[in-house]
Coordinates of C-alpha atoms in Angstrom, one line a residue:
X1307 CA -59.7 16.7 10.9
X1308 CA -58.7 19.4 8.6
X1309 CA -56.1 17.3 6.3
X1310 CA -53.3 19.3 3.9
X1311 CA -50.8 17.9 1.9
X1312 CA -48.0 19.8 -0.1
X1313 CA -46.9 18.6 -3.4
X1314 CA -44.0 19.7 -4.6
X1315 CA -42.6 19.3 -8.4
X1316 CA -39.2 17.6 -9.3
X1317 CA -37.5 20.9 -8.6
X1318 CA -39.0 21.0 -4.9
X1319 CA -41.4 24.2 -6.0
X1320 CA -44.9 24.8 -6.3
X1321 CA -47.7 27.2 -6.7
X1322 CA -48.8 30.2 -5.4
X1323 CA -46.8 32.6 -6.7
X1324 CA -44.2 29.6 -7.7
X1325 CA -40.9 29.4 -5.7
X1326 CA -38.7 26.5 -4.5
X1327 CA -37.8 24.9 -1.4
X1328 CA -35.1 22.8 -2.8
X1329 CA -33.4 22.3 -5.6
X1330 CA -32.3 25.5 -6.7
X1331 CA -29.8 24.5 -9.4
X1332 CA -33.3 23.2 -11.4
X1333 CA -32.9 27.2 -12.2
X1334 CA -29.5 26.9 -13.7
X1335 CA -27.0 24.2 -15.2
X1336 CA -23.9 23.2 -13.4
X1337 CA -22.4 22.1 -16.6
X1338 CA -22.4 25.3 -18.1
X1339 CA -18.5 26.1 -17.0
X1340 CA -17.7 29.1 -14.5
X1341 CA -19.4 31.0 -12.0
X1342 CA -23.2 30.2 -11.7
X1343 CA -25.9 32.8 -13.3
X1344 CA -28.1 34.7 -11.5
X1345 CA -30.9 33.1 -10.1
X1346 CA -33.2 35.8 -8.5
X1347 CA -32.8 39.0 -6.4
X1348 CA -33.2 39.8 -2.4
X1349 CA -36.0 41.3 -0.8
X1350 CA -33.2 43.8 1.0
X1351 CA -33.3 47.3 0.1
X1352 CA -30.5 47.0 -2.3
X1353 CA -32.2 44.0 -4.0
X1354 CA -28.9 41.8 -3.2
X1355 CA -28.0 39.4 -6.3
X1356 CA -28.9 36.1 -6.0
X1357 CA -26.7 33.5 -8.0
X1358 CA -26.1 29.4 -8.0
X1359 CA -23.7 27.5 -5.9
X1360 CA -20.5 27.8 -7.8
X1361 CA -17.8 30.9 -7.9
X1362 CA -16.8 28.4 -10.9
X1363 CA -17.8 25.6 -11.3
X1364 CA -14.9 24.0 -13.8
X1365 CA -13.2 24.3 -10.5
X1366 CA -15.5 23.4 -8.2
X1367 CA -14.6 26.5 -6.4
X1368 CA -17.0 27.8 -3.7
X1369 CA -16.8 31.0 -2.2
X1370 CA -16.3 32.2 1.3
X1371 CA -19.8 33.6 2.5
X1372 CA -20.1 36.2 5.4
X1373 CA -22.6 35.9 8.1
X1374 CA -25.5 37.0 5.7
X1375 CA -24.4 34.0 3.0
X1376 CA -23.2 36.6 0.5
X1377 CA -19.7 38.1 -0.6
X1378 CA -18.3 39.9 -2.5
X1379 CA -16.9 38.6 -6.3
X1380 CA -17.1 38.8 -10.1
X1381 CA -20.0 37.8 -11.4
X1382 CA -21.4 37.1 -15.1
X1383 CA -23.2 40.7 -15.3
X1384 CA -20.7 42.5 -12.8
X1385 CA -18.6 44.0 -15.9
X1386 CA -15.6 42.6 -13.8
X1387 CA -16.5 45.0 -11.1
X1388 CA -16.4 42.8 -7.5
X1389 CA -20.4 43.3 -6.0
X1390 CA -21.9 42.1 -3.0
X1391 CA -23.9 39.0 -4.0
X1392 CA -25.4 36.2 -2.7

């Protein structure tokens, strides 16, 4: 038979146009103090903001997501405008 295997790398990603299945805080540190940075962007038509796990982290503070995993908050390159972000 016709025998695959996928091998992912520490951060659970690999090739072919490189993205993750797991891991995604490989892409950021936790440590760094407040709200995660951003991480990537949607394939929506508004491009929706993709950022870490943490609203802030020195809290562990976790945001409320809606329905779509996304609300809206402060982020690092908001200007201290509340967007809609993932």
């Amino acid at each position: 038979g016709d025998v695959r295997y996928a091998l992912l790398d520490t951060c659970g990603g690999h090739t072919i146009e490189y993205h993750l299945h797991q891991f995604m805080t490989c892409l950021y540190d936790d440590a760094s103090g407040n709200h995660s940075p951003k991480i990537g962007e949607g394939i929506d038509a508004n491009e929706t903001p993709l950022y870490g796990r943490w609203e802030d982290f020195a809290t562990s503070h976790l945001p409320d997501l809606d329905a779509c995993g996304a609300h809206f908050g402060v982020t690092p390159d908001s200007g201290g405008i509340e967007i809609y972000h993932h």
